[in-house]
Coordinates of C-alpha atoms and ligand atoms in Angstrom, one line a residue:
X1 CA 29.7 16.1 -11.2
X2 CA 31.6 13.3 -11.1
X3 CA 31.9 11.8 -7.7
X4 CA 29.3 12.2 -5.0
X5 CA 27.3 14.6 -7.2
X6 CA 23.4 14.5 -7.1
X7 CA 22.2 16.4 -10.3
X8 CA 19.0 18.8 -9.3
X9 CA 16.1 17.6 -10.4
X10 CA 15.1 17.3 -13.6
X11 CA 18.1 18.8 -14.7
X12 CA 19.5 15.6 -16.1
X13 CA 21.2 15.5 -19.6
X14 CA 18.9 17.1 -22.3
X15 CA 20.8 16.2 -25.6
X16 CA 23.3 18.8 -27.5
X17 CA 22.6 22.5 -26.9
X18 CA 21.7 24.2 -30.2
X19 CA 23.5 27.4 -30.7
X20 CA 19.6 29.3 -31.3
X21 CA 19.8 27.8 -27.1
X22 CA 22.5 29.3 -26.4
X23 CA 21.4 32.0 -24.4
X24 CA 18.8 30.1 -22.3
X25 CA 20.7 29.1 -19.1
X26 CA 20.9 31.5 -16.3
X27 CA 24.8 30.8 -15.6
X28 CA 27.8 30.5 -19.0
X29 CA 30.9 29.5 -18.0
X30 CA 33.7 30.6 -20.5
X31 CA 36.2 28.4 -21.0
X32 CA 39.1 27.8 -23.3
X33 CA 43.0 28.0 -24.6
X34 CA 44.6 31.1 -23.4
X35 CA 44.6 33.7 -25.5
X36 CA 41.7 32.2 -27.8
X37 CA 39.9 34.8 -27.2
X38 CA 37.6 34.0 -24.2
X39 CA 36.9 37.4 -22.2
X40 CA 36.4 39.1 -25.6
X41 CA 33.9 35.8 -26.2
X42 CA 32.5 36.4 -23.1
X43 CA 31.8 40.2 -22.8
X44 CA 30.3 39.4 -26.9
X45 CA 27.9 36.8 -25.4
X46 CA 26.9 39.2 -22.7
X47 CA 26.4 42.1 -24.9
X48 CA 24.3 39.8 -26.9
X49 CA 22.3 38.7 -24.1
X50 CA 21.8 42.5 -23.0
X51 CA 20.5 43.6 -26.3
X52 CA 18.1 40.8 -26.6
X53 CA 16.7 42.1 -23.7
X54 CA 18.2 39.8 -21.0
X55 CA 19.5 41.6 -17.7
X56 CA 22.5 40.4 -17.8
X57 CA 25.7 40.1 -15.5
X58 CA 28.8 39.8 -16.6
X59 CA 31.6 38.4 -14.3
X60 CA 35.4 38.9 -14.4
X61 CA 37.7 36.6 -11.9
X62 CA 40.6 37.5 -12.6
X63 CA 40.9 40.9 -11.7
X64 CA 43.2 41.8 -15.6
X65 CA 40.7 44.9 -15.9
X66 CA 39.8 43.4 -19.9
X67 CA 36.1 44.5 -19.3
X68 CA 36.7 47.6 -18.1
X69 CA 39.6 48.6 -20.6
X70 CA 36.6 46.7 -23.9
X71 CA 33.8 48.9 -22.4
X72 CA 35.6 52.0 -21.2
X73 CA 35.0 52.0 -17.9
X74 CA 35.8 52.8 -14.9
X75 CA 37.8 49.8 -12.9
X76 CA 35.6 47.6 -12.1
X77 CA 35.7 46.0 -8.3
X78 CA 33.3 43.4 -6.4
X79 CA 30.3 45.8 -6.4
X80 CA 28.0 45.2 -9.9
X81 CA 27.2 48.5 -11.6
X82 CA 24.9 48.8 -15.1
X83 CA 27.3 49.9 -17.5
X84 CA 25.0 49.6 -20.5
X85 CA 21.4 49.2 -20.7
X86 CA 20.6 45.9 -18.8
X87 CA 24.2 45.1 -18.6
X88 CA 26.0 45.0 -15.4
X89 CA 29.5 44.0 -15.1
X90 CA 31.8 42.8 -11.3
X91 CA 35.2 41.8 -10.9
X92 CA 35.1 38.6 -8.1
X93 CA 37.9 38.3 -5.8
X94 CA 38.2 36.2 -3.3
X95 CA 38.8 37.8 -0.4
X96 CA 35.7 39.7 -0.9
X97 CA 33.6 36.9 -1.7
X98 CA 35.1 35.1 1.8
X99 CA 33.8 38.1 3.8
X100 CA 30.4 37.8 2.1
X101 CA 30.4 34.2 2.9
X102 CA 31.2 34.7 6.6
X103 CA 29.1 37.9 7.0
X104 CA 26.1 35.7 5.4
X105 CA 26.5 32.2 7.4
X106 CA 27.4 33.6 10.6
X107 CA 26.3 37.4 10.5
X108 CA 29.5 38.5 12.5
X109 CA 30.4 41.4 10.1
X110 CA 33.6 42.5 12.3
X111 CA 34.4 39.4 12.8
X112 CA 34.3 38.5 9.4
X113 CA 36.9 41.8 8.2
X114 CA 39.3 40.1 10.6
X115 CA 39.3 36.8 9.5
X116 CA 38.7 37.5 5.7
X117 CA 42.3 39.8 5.5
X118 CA 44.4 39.0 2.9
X119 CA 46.9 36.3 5.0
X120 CA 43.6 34.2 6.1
X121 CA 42.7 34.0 2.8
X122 CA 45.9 32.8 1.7
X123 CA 46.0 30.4 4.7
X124 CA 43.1 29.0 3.6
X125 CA 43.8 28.7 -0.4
X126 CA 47.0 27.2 0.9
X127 CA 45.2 24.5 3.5
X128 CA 42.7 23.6 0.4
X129 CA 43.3 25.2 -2.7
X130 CA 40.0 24.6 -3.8
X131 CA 38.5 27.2 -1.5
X132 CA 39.2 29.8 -3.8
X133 CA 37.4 28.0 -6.6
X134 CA 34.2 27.3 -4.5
X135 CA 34.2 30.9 -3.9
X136 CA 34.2 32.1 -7.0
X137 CA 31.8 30.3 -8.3
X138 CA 29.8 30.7 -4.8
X139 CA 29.3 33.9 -5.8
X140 CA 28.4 33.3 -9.4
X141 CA 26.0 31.4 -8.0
X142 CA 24.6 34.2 -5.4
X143 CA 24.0 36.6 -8.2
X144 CA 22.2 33.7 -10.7
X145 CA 20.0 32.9 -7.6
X146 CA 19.3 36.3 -6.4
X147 CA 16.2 37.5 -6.6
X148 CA 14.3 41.0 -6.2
X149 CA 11.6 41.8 -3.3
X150 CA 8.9 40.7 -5.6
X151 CA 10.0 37.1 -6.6
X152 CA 11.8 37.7 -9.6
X153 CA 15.0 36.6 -10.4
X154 CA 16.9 40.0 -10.5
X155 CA 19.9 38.5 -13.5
X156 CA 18.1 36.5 -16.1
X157 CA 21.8 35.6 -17.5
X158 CA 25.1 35.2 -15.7
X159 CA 28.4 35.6 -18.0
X160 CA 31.4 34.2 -16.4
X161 CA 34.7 34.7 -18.0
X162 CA 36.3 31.7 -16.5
X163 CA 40.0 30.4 -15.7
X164 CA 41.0 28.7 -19.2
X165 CA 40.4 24.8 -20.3
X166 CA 44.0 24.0 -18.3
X167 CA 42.4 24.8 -15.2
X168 CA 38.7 24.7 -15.6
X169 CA 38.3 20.8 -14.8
X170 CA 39.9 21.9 -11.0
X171 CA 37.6 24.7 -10.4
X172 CA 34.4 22.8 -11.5
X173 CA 35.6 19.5 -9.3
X174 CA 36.6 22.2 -6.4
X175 CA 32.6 22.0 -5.1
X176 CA 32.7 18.4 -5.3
X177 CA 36.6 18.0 -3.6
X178 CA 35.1 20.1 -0.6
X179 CA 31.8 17.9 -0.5
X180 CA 34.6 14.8 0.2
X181 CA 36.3 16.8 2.8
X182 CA 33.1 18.1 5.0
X183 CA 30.6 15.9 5.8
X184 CA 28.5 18.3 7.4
X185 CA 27.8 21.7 8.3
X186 CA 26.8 25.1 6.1
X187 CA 29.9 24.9 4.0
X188 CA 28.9 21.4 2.7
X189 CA 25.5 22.5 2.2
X190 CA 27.0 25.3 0.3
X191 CA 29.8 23.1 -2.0
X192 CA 26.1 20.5 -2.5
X193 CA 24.4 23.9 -3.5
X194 CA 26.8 24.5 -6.2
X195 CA 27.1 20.8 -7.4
X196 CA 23.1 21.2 -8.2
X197 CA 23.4 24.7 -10.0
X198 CA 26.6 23.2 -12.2
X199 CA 25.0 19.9 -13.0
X200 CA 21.8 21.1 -14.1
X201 CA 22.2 21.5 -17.8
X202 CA 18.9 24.2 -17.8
X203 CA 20.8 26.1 -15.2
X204 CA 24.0 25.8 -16.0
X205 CA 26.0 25.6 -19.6
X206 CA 29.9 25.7 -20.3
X207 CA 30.9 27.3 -23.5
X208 CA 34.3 26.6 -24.9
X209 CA 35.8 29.1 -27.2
X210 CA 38.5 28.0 -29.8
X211 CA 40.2 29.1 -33.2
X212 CA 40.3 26.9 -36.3
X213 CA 44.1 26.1 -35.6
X214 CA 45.4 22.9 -34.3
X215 CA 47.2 23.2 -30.8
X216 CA 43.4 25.0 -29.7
X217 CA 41.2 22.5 -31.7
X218 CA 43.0 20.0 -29.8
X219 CA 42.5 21.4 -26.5
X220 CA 39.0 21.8 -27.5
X221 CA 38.4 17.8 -28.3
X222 CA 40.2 17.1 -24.8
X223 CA 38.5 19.4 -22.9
X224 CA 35.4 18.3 -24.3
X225 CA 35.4 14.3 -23.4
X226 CA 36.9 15.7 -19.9
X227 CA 34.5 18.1 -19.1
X228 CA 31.5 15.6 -20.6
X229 CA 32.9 13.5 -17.4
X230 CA 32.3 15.9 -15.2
X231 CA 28.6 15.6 -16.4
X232 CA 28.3 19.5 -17.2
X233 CA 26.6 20.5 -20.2
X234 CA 28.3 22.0 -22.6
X235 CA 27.0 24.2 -24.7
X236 CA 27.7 25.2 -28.7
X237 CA 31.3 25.9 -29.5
X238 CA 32.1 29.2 -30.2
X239 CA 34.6 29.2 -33.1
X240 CA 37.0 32.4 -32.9
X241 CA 38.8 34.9 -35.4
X242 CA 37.4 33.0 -38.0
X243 CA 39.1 34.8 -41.6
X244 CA 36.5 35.0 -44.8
X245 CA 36.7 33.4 -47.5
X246 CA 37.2 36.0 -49.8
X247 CA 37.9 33.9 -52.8
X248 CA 36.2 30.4 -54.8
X249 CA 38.6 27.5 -55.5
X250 CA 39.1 28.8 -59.1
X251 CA 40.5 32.2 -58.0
X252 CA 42.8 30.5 -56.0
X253 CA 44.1 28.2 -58.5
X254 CA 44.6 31.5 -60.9
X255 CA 46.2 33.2 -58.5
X256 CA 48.8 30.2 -57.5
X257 CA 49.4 30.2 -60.6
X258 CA 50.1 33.9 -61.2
X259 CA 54.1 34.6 -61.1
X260 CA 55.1 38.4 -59.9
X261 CA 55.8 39.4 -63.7
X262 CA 52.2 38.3 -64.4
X263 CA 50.9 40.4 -61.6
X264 CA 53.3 43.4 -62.5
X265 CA 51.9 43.3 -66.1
X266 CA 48.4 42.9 -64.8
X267 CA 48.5 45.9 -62.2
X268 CA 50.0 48.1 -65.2
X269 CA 46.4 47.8 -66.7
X270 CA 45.0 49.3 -63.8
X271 CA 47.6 51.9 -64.1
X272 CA 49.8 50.8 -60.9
X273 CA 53.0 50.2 -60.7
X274 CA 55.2 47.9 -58.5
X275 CA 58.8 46.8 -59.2
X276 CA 59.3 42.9 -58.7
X277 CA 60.4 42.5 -55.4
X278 CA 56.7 43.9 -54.6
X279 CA 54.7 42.1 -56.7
X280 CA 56.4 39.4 -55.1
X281 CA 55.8 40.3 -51.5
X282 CA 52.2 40.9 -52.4
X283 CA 51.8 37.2 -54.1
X284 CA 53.8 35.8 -50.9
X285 CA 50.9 36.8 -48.7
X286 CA 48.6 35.9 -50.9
X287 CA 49.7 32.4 -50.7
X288 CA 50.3 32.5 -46.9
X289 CA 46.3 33.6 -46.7
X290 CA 45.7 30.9 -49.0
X291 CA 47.6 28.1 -46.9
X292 CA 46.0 29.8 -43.9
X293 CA 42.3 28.9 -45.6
X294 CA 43.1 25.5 -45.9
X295 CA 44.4 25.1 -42.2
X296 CA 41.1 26.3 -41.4
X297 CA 38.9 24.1 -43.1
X298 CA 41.3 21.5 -42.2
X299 CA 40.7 22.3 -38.4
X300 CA 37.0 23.2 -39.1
X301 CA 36.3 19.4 -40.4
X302 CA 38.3 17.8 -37.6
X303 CA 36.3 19.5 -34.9
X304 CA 33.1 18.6 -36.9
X305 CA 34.3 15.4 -37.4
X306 CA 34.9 14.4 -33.6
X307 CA 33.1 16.9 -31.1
X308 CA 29.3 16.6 -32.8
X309 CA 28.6 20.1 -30.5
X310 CA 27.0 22.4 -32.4
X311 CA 29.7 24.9 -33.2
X312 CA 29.0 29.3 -34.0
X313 CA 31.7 31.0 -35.9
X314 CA 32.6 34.2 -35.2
X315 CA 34.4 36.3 -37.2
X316 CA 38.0 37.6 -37.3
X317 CA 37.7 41.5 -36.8
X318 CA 39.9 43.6 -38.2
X319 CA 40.9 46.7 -36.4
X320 CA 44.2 48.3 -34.5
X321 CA 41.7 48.5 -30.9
X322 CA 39.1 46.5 -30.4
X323 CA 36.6 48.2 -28.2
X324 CA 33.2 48.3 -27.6
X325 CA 32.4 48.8 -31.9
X326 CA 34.5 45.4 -32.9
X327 CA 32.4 43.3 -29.8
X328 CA 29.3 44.8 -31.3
X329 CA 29.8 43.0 -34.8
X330 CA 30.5 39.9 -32.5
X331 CA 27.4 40.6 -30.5
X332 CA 25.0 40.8 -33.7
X333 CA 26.5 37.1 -35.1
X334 CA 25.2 35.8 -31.7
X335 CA 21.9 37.6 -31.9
X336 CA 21.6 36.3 -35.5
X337 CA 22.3 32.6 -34.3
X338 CA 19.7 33.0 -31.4
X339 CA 17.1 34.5 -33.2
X340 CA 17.6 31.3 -35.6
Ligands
ATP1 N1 37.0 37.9 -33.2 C1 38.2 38.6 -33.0 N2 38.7 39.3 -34.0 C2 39.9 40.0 -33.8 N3 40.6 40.0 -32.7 C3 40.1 39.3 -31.6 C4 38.9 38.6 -31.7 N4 38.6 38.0 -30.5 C5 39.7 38.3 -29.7 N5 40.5 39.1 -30.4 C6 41.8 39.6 -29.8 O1 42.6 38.6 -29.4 C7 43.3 38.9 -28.2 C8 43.0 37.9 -27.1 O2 41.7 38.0 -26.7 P1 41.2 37.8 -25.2 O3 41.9 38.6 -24.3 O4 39.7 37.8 -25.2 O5 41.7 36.3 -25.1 P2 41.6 35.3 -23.8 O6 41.4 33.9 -24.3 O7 40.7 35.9 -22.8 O8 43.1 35.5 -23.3 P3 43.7 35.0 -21.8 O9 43.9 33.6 -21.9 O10 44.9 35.8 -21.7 O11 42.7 35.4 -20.8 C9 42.9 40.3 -27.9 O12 43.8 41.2 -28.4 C10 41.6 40.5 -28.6 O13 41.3 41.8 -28.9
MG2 MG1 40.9 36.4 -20.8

């Protein structure tokens, strides 16, 4: 962390994360452009982490019900519940997590329900609107220390799905911000506590999700040198709705070069017939695949070029709902990258 931050020990910067690393920490924050794809990211990561045997916990904080609806589920709320085979999955709010906080620091459960109703909270996101950062990841970091009655921890992996790159440099510094404000006392010791677990690169890894197009490559770079100056580490890049490339450079050359009476004639052969304005409509998209190919490896070298993170590409999956089959194919690319 940036400003008053004392990194745990020997959690000091270890070099770039390689993506067969990427499920080592015990806490992933999930980070990136809205709409990138980051809680379906997330819940892939977690599935991943599951299968390979991890217990693994996978957090929503923004109470949009996307776990619950990818799963099929019922809601899910502040209590965790194993919805799959060594995967458990919570929603975090606030409110909750303020009443925890109170009822562990100062035990005064009653006294806790009154203060933690919905107006104190919002006096006090209002008085320092980091407070609801801190406790959110407060409790991220509750369930990535907990540990069962004989020593063990009882998560091996956190998966947060986090506020996007827009706002994720504001809810890393909010630990720090409150450090600046209180000097003393269990909340500091709290806001330090967190500091440690986010600056300790073993402990602690950010993973940006992104799609080879240029207004979220972009983000990506910024974020990146931003978050580096935060000091947290940031794990491989997880490259989003990637297409295939279906076809070599030669088949693209014969097919730009293929008008719609060429086609017509061709498909004929094959005993199919379209009139012209469809053999046209078919080589129009055709082309716009093409042109979208070359935006990708455009974007592809430019994010090589200037973030030198180890990047994992996950595939664009086709389907009219993607559920719990489509994160499955997402889960196995990760399992594949891990296993190395
Ligand atoms: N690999 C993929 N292949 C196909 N569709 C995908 C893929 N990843 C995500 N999607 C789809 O893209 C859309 C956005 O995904 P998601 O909700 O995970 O994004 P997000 O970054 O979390 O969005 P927000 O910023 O709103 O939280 C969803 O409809 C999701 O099903
Ligand atoms: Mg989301």
């Amino acid at each position: 962390m940036a400003t008053g931050a004392v990194p745990a020990e020997g959690g000091g910067y270890t070099g770039p994360v390689e993506t067969s690393a990427l499920l080592d920490p015990r806490l992933l924050i999930v980070t990136g452009k809205g709409g990138v794809g980051k809680s379906t990211v997330a819940a892939a990561v977690a599935l991943a982490s599951a299968r390979q045997g991890a217990r693994t916990c996978l957090v929503e904080v923004e109470g949009r019900h996307i776990f619950s609806r990818l799963f099929d589920t019922q809601a899910w709320d502040f209590t965790e519940r194993e919805f799959r085979s060594g995967l458990w999955g919570m929603s975090i709010d606030p409110e909750a997590s303020l009443r925890e906080y109170l009822d562990m620091f100062y035990g005064a459960r009653r006294l806790s329900r009154l203060v933690a109703s919905s107006s104190a909270v919002e006096f006090a996101t209002t008085a320092a609107p980091g407070i609801k950062d801190v406790l959110l990841i407060g409790k991220a970091k509750e369930l990535e220390r907990r540990r069962n009655p004989d020593g063990r921890f009882c998560y091996d992996l956190v998966v947060l799905d986090a506020p996007p790159t827009g706002r994720i440099v504001n809810f890393l510094r909010a630990p720090d911000v409150t450090t600046e404000l209180v000097n003393v006392g269990p909340i500091r010791q709290q806001a330090q506590s967190l500091i440690d677990m986010l600056s300790d690169h073993r402990r602690t890894n950010l993973l940006l999700v992104t799609m080879l197009e240029e207004m979220p490559v972009a983000e990506t770079l910024d974020s990146a040198a931003a978050l580096r100056g935060l000091g947290v580490a940031i794990g491989p890049v997880l490259v989003n709705r990637v297409l295939a490339e279906r076809t070599d450079k030669a088949a693209s050359k014969a097919m730009a070069e293929l008008s719609a009476a060429d086609l017509q004639a061709l498909l004929v052969t094959a005993g199919v017939e379209l009139d012209a304005e469809a053999a046209t409509a078919l080589l129009d998209a055709g082309a716009a695949s093409t042109k979208r190919l070359q935006l990708q490896r455009r974007q592809r070298n430019q994010l090589g070029k200037q973030l030198q993170v180890p990047t994992l590409e996950l595939p664009y999956v086709y389907s009219e709902r993607f559920s719990a089959d489509e994160l499955g194919i997402l889960a196995s690319v990760i399992e594949r990258a891990v296993e190395g």
